[in-house]
Coordinates of C-alpha atoms and ligand atoms in Angstrom, one line a residue:
Chain A
M129 CA 22.4 -20.7 28.8
S130 CA 23.7 -19.0 31.9
L131 CA 21.8 -16.5 33.8
T132 CA 24.4 -13.9 34.5
D133 CA 25.6 -13.0 31.0
C134 CA 22.2 -12.3 29.5
K135 CA 21.0 -8.7 29.3
G136 CA 19.0 -6.2 27.3
I137 CA 15.9 -6.6 25.2
M138 CA 15.9 -8.0 21.7
V139 CA 12.9 -6.9 19.7
V140 CA 12.4 -9.0 16.6
I141 CA 10.8 -6.8 13.9
E142 CA 9.1 -8.6 11.0
T143 CA 9.1 -6.8 7.7
A144 CA 6.9 -7.0 4.6
D145 CA 8.1 -5.7 1.3
G146 CA 11.0 -4.0 3.0
A147 CA 9.0 -2.1 5.6
A148 CA 8.7 -2.8 9.4
K149 CA 5.4 -4.2 10.5
S150 CA 3.6 -1.9 12.9
V151 CA 3.7 -4.3 15.8
G152 CA 7.5 -4.4 15.6
L153 CA 7.7 -0.6 16.1
E154 CA 5.0 -0.7 18.8
M155 CA 7.1 -3.2 20.8
L156 CA 10.0 -0.7 20.9
T157 CA 7.9 1.5 23.2
P158 CA 7.6 -0.9 26.3
A159 CA 11.0 -2.3 25.4
K160 CA 12.7 1.1 25.8
E161 CA 10.9 1.8 29.0
I162 CA 11.8 -1.4 30.6
A163 CA 15.4 -1.3 29.3
S164 CA 16.0 2.2 30.6
A165 CA 14.6 1.2 34.0
K166 CA 17.0 -1.7 34.1
G167 CA 19.9 0.3 32.7
T168 CA 20.2 -1.9 29.6
D169 CA 19.4 -1.3 25.9
V170 CA 17.2 -2.4 23.1
T171 CA 18.4 -4.3 20.1
A172 CA 16.2 -4.5 17.0
V173 CA 16.6 -7.7 15.0
M174 CA 15.5 -8.1 11.4
I175 CA 15.7 -11.2 9.4
G176 CA 14.8 -11.0 5.7
E177 CA 15.9 -9.4 2.5
G178 CA 16.4 -5.8 1.6
L179 CA 16.2 -4.5 5.2
E180 CA 17.9 -1.1 4.9
D181 CA 14.8 1.0 5.1
A182 CA 13.3 -1.1 7.9
A183 CA 16.6 -0.7 9.9
K184 CA 16.3 3.0 9.5
Q185 CA 12.7 2.8 10.7
A186 CA 13.8 0.8 13.8
A187 CA 16.4 3.4 14.5
S188 CA 14.0 6.3 14.2
Y189 CA 11.7 4.6 16.7
G190 CA 14.5 4.3 19.2
A191 CA 16.4 1.0 18.8
D192 CA 19.8 1.3 20.4
K193 CA 21.4 -1.4 18.3
I194 CA 20.4 -3.1 15.1
I195 CA 21.1 -6.5 13.8
T196 CA 20.0 -7.4 10.3
V197 CA 20.4 -10.8 8.7
D198 CA 19.8 -9.9 5.1
N199 CA 19.8 -12.7 2.6
N200 CA 17.8 -13.8 -0.4
D201 CA 17.2 -17.1 1.3
L202 CA 15.3 -15.3 4.0
K203 CA 13.0 -13.3 1.7
A204 CA 9.9 -15.3 2.7
Y205 CA 9.4 -16.4 6.3
S206 CA 10.3 -20.1 6.8
E207 CA 11.9 -22.5 9.3
K208 CA 15.2 -20.8 8.4
H209 CA 14.2 -17.7 10.2
A210 CA 13.8 -19.8 13.4
A211 CA 17.3 -21.2 12.9
V212 CA 18.7 -17.8 12.5
L213 CA 16.9 -16.3 15.5
K214 CA 18.2 -19.2 17.7
E215 CA 21.8 -18.4 16.6
L216 CA 21.3 -14.7 17.3
I217 CA 19.9 -15.4 20.8
E218 CA 22.9 -17.6 21.6
K219 CA 25.3 -15.1 20.2
Y220 CA 23.9 -11.9 21.7
K221 CA 22.4 -13.3 24.9
P222 CA 19.4 -11.0 25.5
E223 CA 17.5 -11.3 28.7
T224 CA 14.2 -10.9 26.9
V225 CA 13.1 -11.5 23.4
L226 CA 10.0 -9.8 22.1
I227 CA 8.3 -11.0 18.9
G228 CA 5.2 -9.6 17.3
A229 CA 2.3 -12.0 17.7
T230 CA 1.6 -12.3 14.0
Q231 CA 1.1 -15.6 12.3
N232 CA 4.8 -15.9 11.6
G233 CA 5.7 -14.6 15.1
K234 CA 3.5 -17.2 16.7
D235 CA 5.2 -19.8 14.5
I236 CA 8.8 -18.8 15.3
A237 CA 8.4 -18.2 19.0
P238 CA 7.6 -21.7 20.1
I239 CA 10.1 -23.3 17.7
V240 CA 12.9 -21.2 19.1
A241 CA 11.6 -21.7 22.7
G242 CA 11.6 -25.4 22.1
K243 CA 15.1 -25.4 20.5
L244 CA 16.6 -23.5 23.5
G245 CA 14.3 -24.8 26.3
L246 CA 13.1 -21.2 27.1
G247 CA 9.9 -20.2 28.7
C248 CA 7.5 -18.4 26.4
V249 CA 4.2 -16.5 26.6
T250 CA 1.8 -15.7 23.8
D251 CA -0.2 -12.6 22.8
V252 CA 1.0 -10.3 25.5
V253 CA -1.4 -7.3 25.8
S254 CA 0.5 -5.4 28.5
M255 CA 3.8 -5.7 30.4
K256 CA 5.4 -4.0 33.3
L257 CA 8.5 -4.3 35.4
G258 CA 7.8 -6.0 38.8
D259 CA 9.6 -4.9 42.0
D260 CA 11.9 -7.9 41.7
G261 CA 13.1 -6.8 38.3
K262 CA 11.1 -9.4 36.5
I263 CA 8.8 -8.5 33.7
V264 CA 5.1 -9.3 34.3
F265 CA 3.5 -10.3 31.0
T266 CA -0.3 -10.0 30.8
C267 CA -1.9 -12.5 28.4
P268 CA -5.5 -13.3 27.4
M269 CA -7.1 -16.7 28.0
Y270 CA -10.6 -18.1 27.5
S271 CA -11.2 -16.0 24.4
G272 CA -10.0 -12.9 26.2
N273 CA -12.6 -13.2 29.0
I274 CA -9.8 -13.7 31.5
L275 CA -6.3 -12.1 31.6
S276 CA -3.4 -13.9 33.3
D277 CA -0.3 -12.1 34.7
N278 CA 2.8 -14.3 34.2
V279 CA 6.5 -14.2 34.9
I280 CA 9.1 -16.4 33.2
D281 CA 11.8 -18.2 35.1
T282 CA 14.2 -18.8 32.2
V283 CA 16.8 -16.4 30.9
P284 CA 16.5 -15.5 28.1
Q285 CA 12.7 -15.4 28.1
I286 CA 10.4 -15.1 25.0
A287 CA 7.1 -13.3 24.6
T288 CA 5.0 -12.7 21.6
V289 CA 3.2 -9.3 21.7
R290 CA -0.2 -8.6 20.3
G291 CA -0.5 -5.8 17.7
G292 CA -2.3 -2.7 18.8
S293 CA -1.4 -3.3 22.5
F294 CA 1.2 -0.5 22.7
K295 CA 1.4 2.8 20.9
K296 CA 4.3 3.6 18.6
G297 CA 6.6 6.3 19.8
E298 CA 7.3 9.5 17.9
P299 CA 9.8 8.8 15.1
K300 CA 13.0 10.8 15.4
D301 CA 15.1 11.8 12.5
V302 CA 18.3 9.9 13.4
E303 CA 21.1 8.3 11.7
L304 CA 21.5 4.6 12.0
P305 CA 23.0 3.7 15.4
E306 CA 26.7 3.0 15.4
E307 CA 26.2 -0.6 16.4
V308 CA 24.7 -2.1 13.4
V309 CA 25.6 -5.7 12.7
I310 CA 24.8 -7.0 9.3
A311 CA 25.1 -10.7 8.8
E312 CA 24.6 -12.1 5.3
S313 CA 24.1 -15.7 6.3
M314 CA 23.9 -17.9 9.3
P315 CA 23.9 -21.7 9.6
Y316 CA 20.4 -23.1 9.1
G317 CA 21.0 -26.6 10.5
D318 CA 18.8 -29.4 9.4
I319 CA 15.9 -27.9 7.4
K320 CA 12.8 -30.1 7.3
T321 CA 10.3 -28.0 5.4
T322 CA 10.1 -26.5 1.9
I323 CA 7.6 -23.9 0.7
K324 CA 6.3 -25.2 -2.6
E325 CA 3.7 -22.5 -3.3
T326 CA 2.6 -19.1 -1.9
V327 CA -0.8 -17.8 -2.7
K328 CA -2.1 -14.3 -1.9
E329 CA -5.8 -14.1 -1.3
I330 CA -5.9 -10.5 0.0
S331 CA -5.9 -8.0 -2.8
E332 CA -5.6 -4.8 -0.7
A333 CA -2.2 -3.4 -0.3
V334 CA -2.7 -3.0 3.5
N335 CA -2.7 -5.9 5.8
L336 CA -5.6 -6.3 8.2
E337 CA -3.2 -6.2 11.1
D338 CA -1.9 -2.7 10.0
A339 CA -5.2 -1.3 8.8
Q340 CA -6.6 1.9 10.2
V341 CA -10.1 1.2 9.1
I342 CA -11.8 -2.2 8.9
V343 CA -15.3 -2.9 7.7
S344 CA -16.4 -6.4 8.6
G345 CA -19.4 -8.4 7.5
G346 CA -21.1 -11.3 9.2
R347 CA -23.8 -13.9 8.4
G348 CA -26.3 -11.0 8.7
M349 CA -25.2 -9.8 5.3
G350 CA -27.3 -12.6 3.9
S351 CA -25.5 -13.5 0.7
A352 CA -22.3 -13.1 -1.3
E353 CA -24.0 -10.5 -3.4
N354 CA -25.0 -8.4 -0.4
F355 CA -21.5 -8.8 1.1
K356 CA -20.2 -6.6 -1.7
L357 CA -21.8 -3.7 0.2
V358 CA -19.2 -4.3 3.0
E359 CA -16.5 -4.0 0.4
E360 CA -18.0 -0.8 -1.0
L361 CA -18.2 0.8 2.4
A362 CA -14.6 -0.3 3.1
N363 CA -13.6 1.3 -0.2
V364 CA -15.1 4.7 0.4
L365 CA -13.4 4.8 3.8
G366 CA -10.1 3.6 2.5
G367 CA -10.3 0.6 4.7
V368 CA -9.9 -3.1 4.5
V369 CA -12.6 -5.8 4.5
G370 CA -12.9 -8.2 7.5
A371 CA -15.3 -11.0 8.1
T372 CA -16.6 -13.4 10.8
R373 CA -16.2 -17.1 10.2
A374 CA -19.7 -17.6 8.8
P375 CA -19.3 -15.7 5.5
V376 CA -15.8 -17.3 5.1
E377 CA -17.3 -20.8 5.4
D378 CA -20.1 -19.9 3.0
G379 CA -17.5 -18.8 0.5
W380 CA -18.6 -15.1 0.3
I381 CA -15.0 -14.0 1.0
S382 CA -11.6 -15.6 1.3
R383 CA -10.4 -16.9 4.6
A384 CA -7.5 -14.4 4.8
H385 CA -10.1 -11.8 5.8
Q386 CA -11.4 -13.7 8.9
I387 CA -11.1 -11.9 12.2
G388 CA -11.1 -13.7 15.6
Q389 CA -9.7 -16.7 17.4
S390 CA -9.1 -18.8 14.3
G391 CA -8.4 -15.7 12.1
K392 CA -6.6 -12.5 12.7
I393 CA -6.3 -10.2 15.7
V394 CA -6.8 -6.6 14.7
A395 CA -6.8 -3.2 16.4
P396 CA -7.7 -0.5 13.9
K397 CA -8.8 3.1 14.7
L398 CA -12.3 2.3 13.3
Y399 CA -14.0 -1.0 13.1
I400 CA -17.5 -1.3 11.6
A401 CA -19.3 -4.6 12.3
C402 CA -22.1 -5.3 9.9
G403 CA -24.6 -8.1 10.6
I404 CA -22.3 -9.6 13.2
S405 CA -23.7 -11.0 16.5
G406 CA -20.6 -10.6 18.6
A407 CA -19.6 -14.2 19.5
T408 CA -16.6 -14.2 21.9
Q409 CA -14.5 -16.0 19.3
H410 CA -15.0 -13.0 17.0
V411 CA -14.9 -10.3 19.6
T412 CA -11.5 -11.5 21.0
G413 CA -10.0 -10.6 17.6
M414 CA -11.3 -7.0 17.4
V415 CA -12.1 -5.7 20.9
G416 CA -8.8 -3.8 20.9
S417 CA -10.2 -1.4 18.1
D418 CA -10.3 2.3 19.1
Y419 CA -13.8 3.0 17.9
I420 CA -16.4 0.3 17.1
V421 CA -19.6 0.8 15.1
A422 CA -22.1 -2.1 15.1
I423 CA -25.0 -2.4 12.7
N424 CA -27.4 -5.2 13.7
K425 CA -31.2 -5.6 13.5
D426 CA -31.4 -7.4 16.8
E427 CA -31.2 -4.9 19.6
D428 CA -30.0 -7.5 22.0
A429 CA -27.0 -8.6 19.9
P430 CA -23.9 -8.9 22.2
I431 CA -21.9 -6.9 19.7
F432 CA -23.7 -3.8 21.1
D433 CA -22.0 -4.4 24.5
I434 CA -18.6 -3.4 23.1
A435 CA -19.7 -0.9 20.4
N436 CA -19.2 2.8 20.8
V437 CA -22.1 3.4 18.5
G438 CA -24.7 0.7 18.0
I439 CA -27.1 1.2 15.1
V440 CA -30.2 -1.0 15.4
G441 CA -31.3 -1.6 11.9
N442 CA -31.1 -3.6 8.7
V443 CA -27.6 -3.6 7.1
M444 CA -29.3 -3.5 3.6
Q445 CA -30.7 -0.1 4.6
V446 CA -27.9 1.3 6.8
I447 CA -24.9 0.5 4.7
P448 CA -26.0 2.1 1.4
A449 CA -27.1 5.2 3.3
M450 CA -23.8 5.4 5.0
I451 CA -21.9 5.0 1.7
E452 CA -23.9 8.0 0.3
E453 CA -23.3 10.2 3.3
I454 CA -19.6 9.4 3.5
K455 CA -19.2 10.1 -0.2
K456 CA -20.8 13.5 0.5
L457 CA -18.5 14.1 3.5
K458 CA -15.4 13.2 1.5
A459 CA -16.3 15.2 -1.6
Chain B
M175 CA 0.0 -44.5 8.2
E176 CA 0.4 -44.2 12.0
I177 CA -1.3 -41.1 13.3
L178 CA -1.3 -39.6 16.8
V179 CA -3.8 -36.9 17.7
C180 CA -3.1 -34.9 20.9
V181 CA -6.3 -33.8 22.7
K182 CA -7.0 -31.6 25.7
Q183 CA -10.2 -31.4 27.5
V184 CA -11.4 -27.9 28.2
P185 CA -14.6 -26.1 29.3
D186 CA -17.1 -25.7 26.6
D187 CA -15.9 -22.6 24.8
S188 CA -19.4 -21.3 23.9
V189 CA -19.8 -20.4 27.6
K190 CA -18.2 -17.2 28.8
V191 CA -15.7 -17.9 31.6
V192 CA -15.6 -15.5 34.5
L193 CA -13.6 -15.5 37.8
N194 CA -15.0 -17.1 40.9
G195 CA -14.7 -15.6 44.5
S196 CA -11.2 -17.0 44.9
G197 CA -10.0 -15.4 41.7
Q198 CA -9.9 -18.7 39.7
P199 CA -11.8 -19.4 36.5
A200 CA -15.3 -20.5 37.4
I201 CA -15.3 -23.6 35.1
D202 CA -16.7 -26.4 37.4
K203 CA -20.3 -25.9 36.1
I204 CA -19.2 -25.7 32.4
A205 CA -19.5 -28.9 30.4
P206 CA -16.1 -30.4 29.5
V207 CA -15.4 -30.9 25.8
A208 CA -12.5 -31.8 23.6
N209 CA -10.7 -28.6 22.6
A210 CA -12.4 -27.4 19.4
F211 CA -9.1 -27.2 17.5
D212 CA -8.2 -30.8 18.5
T213 CA -11.6 -31.9 17.2
Y214 CA -10.7 -30.3 13.9
A215 CA -7.3 -32.1 14.0
L216 CA -9.0 -35.4 14.6
E217 CA -11.4 -34.9 11.7
M218 CA -8.6 -34.0 9.4
A219 CA -6.7 -37.1 10.6
A220 CA -9.8 -39.3 10.1
R221 CA -10.2 -38.1 6.5
F222 CA -6.4 -38.6 5.9
K223 CA -6.7 -42.1 7.2
E224 CA -9.8 -42.8 5.0
A225 CA -7.7 -41.7 2.0
N226 CA -4.4 -43.4 2.9
G227 CA -5.1 -46.1 5.4
G228 CA -3.6 -46.4 8.9
T229 CA -4.5 -46.2 12.6
I230 CA -5.4 -43.2 14.7
T231 CA -4.4 -43.0 18.4
A232 CA -5.6 -40.1 20.6
V233 CA -3.7 -39.1 23.7
S234 CA -4.5 -36.7 26.4
I235 CA -2.5 -35.5 29.4
G236 CA -4.7 -34.8 32.3
P237 CA -6.8 -36.3 35.1
D238 CA -8.9 -39.5 34.7
E239 CA -12.0 -37.3 33.8
F240 CA -10.3 -36.5 30.4
K241 CA -11.5 -40.0 29.4
T242 CA -14.8 -38.4 28.8
S243 CA -13.5 -36.5 25.7
L244 CA -11.3 -39.4 24.7
K245 CA -14.4 -41.6 24.5
N246 CA -16.0 -39.1 22.2
C247 CA -12.8 -39.1 20.1
L248 CA -13.1 -42.9 19.8
A249 CA -16.6 -42.4 18.4
V250 CA -15.6 -39.9 15.7
G251 CA -12.4 -41.4 14.2
A252 CA -9.9 -42.5 16.8
D253 CA -9.1 -46.2 16.9
K254 CA -7.3 -46.1 20.2
A255 CA -6.8 -43.7 23.1
Y256 CA -4.5 -43.3 26.0
V257 CA -4.7 -40.9 29.0
V258 CA -1.5 -39.8 30.7
T259 CA -2.3 -39.0 34.3
D260 CA 0.0 -38.1 37.1
A261 CA -0.4 -35.6 39.9
S262 CA 3.2 -34.4 39.4
Y263 CA 2.2 -33.0 36.0
D264 CA -0.4 -30.6 37.4
G265 CA 0.3 -27.0 36.5
S266 CA 2.9 -27.8 33.8
D267 CA 3.4 -25.0 31.3
S268 CA 3.6 -25.6 27.6
L269 CA 7.3 -26.6 27.6
A270 CA 6.8 -29.1 30.4
T271 CA 3.6 -30.4 28.6
A272 CA 5.6 -30.8 25.4
Y273 CA 8.2 -32.8 27.3
V274 CA 5.6 -35.1 28.8
L275 CA 4.0 -35.6 25.4
S276 CA 7.3 -36.4 23.8
K277 CA 7.8 -39.1 26.5
A278 CA 4.2 -40.3 25.9
V279 CA 4.9 -40.6 22.1
A280 CA 7.9 -42.8 22.8
K281 CA 6.0 -45.0 25.3
I282 CA 2.9 -45.5 23.1
E283 CA 5.2 -46.3 20.1
E284 CA 6.9 -48.9 22.3
L285 CA 3.6 -50.4 23.6
E286 CA 2.0 -50.5 20.1
G287 CA 5.2 -51.5 18.3
V288 CA 4.8 -48.6 15.8
K289 CA 6.4 -45.3 14.8
F290 CA 4.1 -42.4 14.4
D291 CA 4.3 -40.7 10.9
I292 CA 2.2 -37.7 11.8
I293 CA 1.3 -36.1 15.1
F294 CA -1.7 -33.8 15.0
C295 CA -2.2 -31.0 17.5
G296 CA -4.9 -28.3 17.5
K297 CA -3.3 -24.9 16.7
E298 CA -4.1 -23.8 20.3
T299 CA -6.5 -24.7 23.1
T300 CA -9.5 -22.5 23.8
D301 CA -8.6 -22.2 27.5
S302 CA -5.0 -21.1 27.8
T303 CA -4.6 -20.2 24.0
T304 CA -0.8 -20.3 24.0
A305 CA -0.4 -22.1 20.7
L306 CA 3.0 -23.3 21.9
V307 CA 2.8 -27.0 22.7
G308 CA 2.7 -28.3 19.1
P309 CA 5.9 -26.7 17.8
E310 CA 7.6 -27.3 21.2
L311 CA 6.7 -31.0 20.9
A312 CA 8.2 -31.1 17.4
E313 CA 11.5 -29.6 18.7
K314 CA 11.6 -32.2 21.6
L315 CA 11.1 -35.0 19.0
G316 CA 13.5 -33.4 16.6
V317 CA 11.0 -33.5 13.7
G318 CA 9.6 -30.9 11.3
V319 CA 6.5 -28.8 12.1
V320 CA 3.9 -26.9 10.1
T321 CA 1.6 -24.7 12.1
C322 CA -1.9 -23.4 11.2
V323 CA -2.7 -26.2 8.7
T324 CA -6.1 -26.3 7.1
E325 CA -5.6 -29.1 4.5
L326 CA -3.1 -31.9 3.8
A327 CA -2.2 -34.5 1.2
L328 CA 0.2 -37.4 1.1
N329 CA 3.1 -36.9 -1.3
G330 CA 5.3 -40.0 -1.3
D331 CA 7.1 -40.2 2.0
K332 CA 6.3 -36.5 2.6
I333 CA 3.3 -34.4 3.3
D334 CA 2.0 -31.3 1.5
A335 CA 0.4 -29.2 4.1
K336 CA -1.7 -26.0 3.4
Q337 CA -0.6 -23.5 5.9
E338 CA -2.7 -20.3 6.5
T339 CA -0.7 -17.1 6.2
E340 CA -1.6 -13.5 6.7
E341 CA -2.3 -12.9 3.1
G342 CA -3.5 -16.3 2.0
Y343 CA -1.7 -19.7 2.2
N344 CA 1.5 -21.6 1.6
T345 CA 1.8 -25.2 0.5
I346 CA 4.6 -26.6 2.6
E347 CA 6.3 -29.9 2.0
V348 CA 7.5 -31.6 5.2
A349 CA 9.2 -34.9 5.7
M350 CA 7.5 -37.5 8.0
P351 CA 7.5 -37.9 10.9
A352 CA 6.1 -34.4 11.4
V353 CA 4.0 -32.5 13.8
L354 CA 1.1 -30.5 12.3
T355 CA -1.0 -27.9 14.2
I356 CA -4.5 -27.6 12.8
N357 CA -6.7 -24.6 12.3
K358 CA -10.4 -24.9 11.3
P359 CA -10.6 -26.6 7.9
H360 CA -13.5 -25.8 5.5
Y361 CA -15.5 -28.7 6.9
D362 CA -16.9 -29.5 10.4
P363 CA -16.0 -32.5 12.5
R364 CA -18.4 -35.5 12.0
Y365 CA -21.0 -36.5 14.5
P366 CA -20.9 -39.8 16.3
T367 CA -23.5 -42.4 15.3
M368 CA -25.4 -44.8 17.6
K369 CA -23.1 -47.5 16.4
S370 CA -19.9 -45.6 16.7
K371 CA -20.9 -44.5 20.2
M372 CA -21.5 -48.1 21.3
A373 CA -18.2 -49.3 19.8
A374 CA -16.4 -46.5 21.6
R375 CA -18.0 -47.4 24.9
R376 CA -16.6 -50.9 24.7
K377 CA -13.0 -49.7 24.1
Q378 CA -10.5 -49.5 27.0
I379 CA -8.5 -46.3 27.5
P380 CA -5.3 -47.3 29.2
T381 CA -3.8 -44.9 31.7
L382 CA -0.1 -44.1 31.6
T383 CA 1.7 -42.6 34.6
S384 CA 5.1 -40.9 35.2
A385 CA 6.5 -44.3 36.1
D386 CA 5.4 -45.7 32.7
L387 CA 6.8 -42.7 30.8
G388 CA 10.0 -42.3 32.9
T389 CA 9.7 -38.5 33.0
D390 CA 12.2 -36.6 35.0
A391 CA 10.4 -35.1 38.0
S392 CA 12.5 -32.0 37.9
L393 CA 11.1 -31.0 34.5
V394 CA 7.4 -31.2 35.2
G395 CA 4.6 -29.6 37.2
A396 CA 3.9 -26.1 38.3
A397 CA 7.1 -25.7 40.4
N398 CA 9.4 -26.7 37.6
S399 CA 7.7 -24.8 34.8
A400 CA 9.3 -21.8 33.3
V401 CA 6.1 -19.8 33.0
K402 CA 4.4 -19.0 36.3
T403 CA 1.0 -17.4 36.5
I404 CA 0.9 -15.0 39.4
S405 CA -2.6 -13.7 39.1
L406 CA -5.8 -13.7 37.0
S407 CA -8.2 -10.8 36.3
E408 CA -11.1 -10.0 34.2
P409 CA -10.5 -7.3 31.5
T410 CA -11.9 -3.9 32.3
K411 CA -15.2 -3.7 30.5
K412 CA -15.2 -1.5 27.5
Q413 CA -17.4 1.5 28.3
A414 CA -20.8 0.9 26.9
G415 CA -21.4 3.3 24.0
I416 CA -24.8 4.4 22.8
K417 CA -27.3 2.2 21.1
I418 CA -29.5 4.0 18.6
N419 CA -33.0 2.6 17.9
E420 CA -35.4 5.4 16.9
K421 CA -38.9 4.9 15.6
T422 CA -38.0 5.2 11.9
F423 CA -34.9 4.2 10.0
E424 CA -34.4 7.9 8.9
E425 CA -34.3 9.1 12.5
T426 CA -32.0 6.3 13.6
F427 CA -29.7 6.9 10.7
A428 CA -29.6 10.7 11.1
K429 CA -28.8 10.3 14.8
A430 CA -26.1 7.7 14.2
M431 CA -24.4 9.9 11.5
A432 CA -24.5 12.9 13.9
V433 CA -22.8 10.9 16.6
M434 CA -20.2 9.4 14.3
T435 CA -19.4 12.7 12.6
E436 CA -19.1 14.4 16.0
A437 CA -16.5 11.7 17.0
K438 CA -14.6 12.5 13.8
I439 CA -14.2 8.9 12.8
F440 CA -14.5 9.2 9.1
Ligands
FAD221 C1 -12.9 -22.9 18.1 C2 -13.7 -21.8 17.4 C3 -13.1 -20.8 16.7 C4 -13.8 -19.8 16.1 N1 -13.1 -18.8 15.5 C5 -13.8 -17.8 14.9 C6 -13.1 -16.6 14.3 O1 -11.9 -16.6 14.2 N2 -13.9 -15.6 13.9 C7 -15.2 -15.6 13.9 O2 -15.8 -14.6 13.5 N3 -15.9 -16.7 14.5 C8 -15.2 -17.7 15.0 N4 -15.9 -18.8 15.5 C9 -17.4 -18.8 15.3 C10 -18.2 -18.0 16.3 O3 -18.4 -18.8 17.4 C11 -19.5 -17.5 15.7 O4 -20.2 -18.6 15.2 C12 -19.3 -16.5 14.5 O5 -18.5 -15.4 14.9 C13 -20.7 -15.9 14.2 O6 -20.6 -15.1 13.0 P1 -21.7 -14.0 12.7 O7 -21.7 -13.0 13.9 O8 -21.4 -13.5 11.4 O9 -23.0 -14.8 12.6 P2 -24.3 -14.9 13.6 O10 -23.9 -15.3 15.0 O11 -25.2 -15.9 12.9 O12 -24.8 -13.5 13.6 C14 -25.5 -12.9 12.6 C15 -26.0 -11.6 13.1 O13 -26.5 -10.8 12.0 C16 -27.7 -10.2 12.4 N5 -28.5 -9.9 11.2 C17 -29.1 -10.8 10.4 N6 -29.7 -10.2 9.4 C18 -29.5 -8.9 9.5 C19 -29.8 -7.7 8.7 N7 -30.5 -7.8 7.6 N8 -29.4 -6.5 9.2 C20 -28.7 -6.4 10.3 N9 -28.3 -7.5 11.1 C21 -28.7 -8.7 10.7 C22 -28.4 -11.1 13.4 O14 -29.2 -10.4 14.3 C23 -27.1 -11.7 14.1 O15 -26.8 -11.0 15.3 C24 -15.2 -19.8 16.1 C25 -15.9 -20.8 16.8 C26 -15.1 -21.8 17.4 C27 -15.9 -22.9 18.1

């Protein structure tokens, strides 16, 4: 693709049950800042089915243009989404493509980068416009213990952006922008994968990625039976249950709840870590939380280094007492 | 079944990496290991081979020292190993690495007189954690890819791969040849035995260079990579909060509740 005719920022917004995922709306914040500094605009792209409401959301958070590819074939994320995004990039020639670093986002980005031979960075936690007009993308490495600042030499360039890294703007009550392109179908090319079965293991309505409150349990909960206390505390707080790898591997809770390097990256307003030591592979997934409470009986546990409040104590004593107190507060 | 497992050698990820005086990761004193996710990939490949027959080849792009991890791979499931070493590859980004790997795949296939049915990669490395190389390699090879796989089964001339999703999992059918990127399965990699270590020690690990692979010099190395790292830093430390550890549980709990209520977190 040629350098000169690419401009603007394309923000790919993933949807779930017709609503935009938070990270998609969060990305509009830096996208708008950079686009206005460069005198270009922001195009929101949505690929899925039943996207009208999500398109309105994108508009209210400031997208200048909207492209939806709305088709029953695209209801669930698959390889077809990558084929469609590749077509859109070739057709609309953005300078920068931002994609939420969700599981699907991290799947689609390298596939499209590979198809088009574009430079790509992963899990961007901050970005700014350099003096030379290039965007500097900051990405974590070594379990988040080191941050790297990167620029990308190709145009277009692709970046996946970590949820919780940017704050959503204030939604405005606006009509859909004039430039809305609705495509019903696109060529998929040669499709090599088929989804045979989809299983949901998370019962809560809220995704961990979008949760405001997460109560997580670790090996220190001791047993599947005791782990129920974590669920109970999450319930009274209207939050979602998280876990370290240990309880997942012991079968106390399903894998979809795992937080960390081989699980999910989360950034809730409140994160309560119960019986969790604070291994870097876990911490990298939750250190972006606004307020961290840690309960651990070992006063030297590394989790206390990142906690706003560290409670040195036995989870079997602290959690039930907290549940009682919170019930009183909420009554 | 012809299986290739791509392996990168990285600093032991249980050790916290900091920057040294010249602003580079201080990793020279950290023991080198095979990337954890690649060891999960090798274990999954070994189990797949035990069930379906075949040969496992491990390949690594990097300096001669990477033979250390490849030797270990030979002791825990790999039958053969190659190291791809060339100074011109230093500093390659994921796209350039995927390109070199695609050339290595072709060369090893030629040398061994085989065609790989499945290429395993870890879902990411624990050093640069980009999670890009596997899918980019699949695109270079023009084959299908399933990411974040935790289980797989043979299904005729196809594979059924269990892919982790945000809410649970998908079972995805993909035609072979295919690239799979592997997340932690429900089991741990096997340990080497005395016997398997001895056998591994006796095996040769051939080295391939850019001349063997026929890579285009304008597509590899730091200078020709799309992604350029301009600087490294350590994240600003989260401000230490308060740790509450009073004489009795009641005192500790009361104090903690007071702090949390004050912060209006509930
Ligand atoms: C490649 C790789 C990827 C990984 N990915 C992940 C990941 O995604 N997520 C993840 O979490 N881990 C991951 N891990 C594993 C990680 O290294 C740790 O092993 C794991 O996070 C430890 O979980 P834990 O804190 O629950 O258990 P432990 O480290 O065993 O800690 C248990 C804690 O509970 C405390 N405790 C015990 N009893 C009580 C009690 N009664 N009351 C209060 N406290 C108590 C103990 O003091 C201890 O601090 C990964 C590892 C590798 C190598």
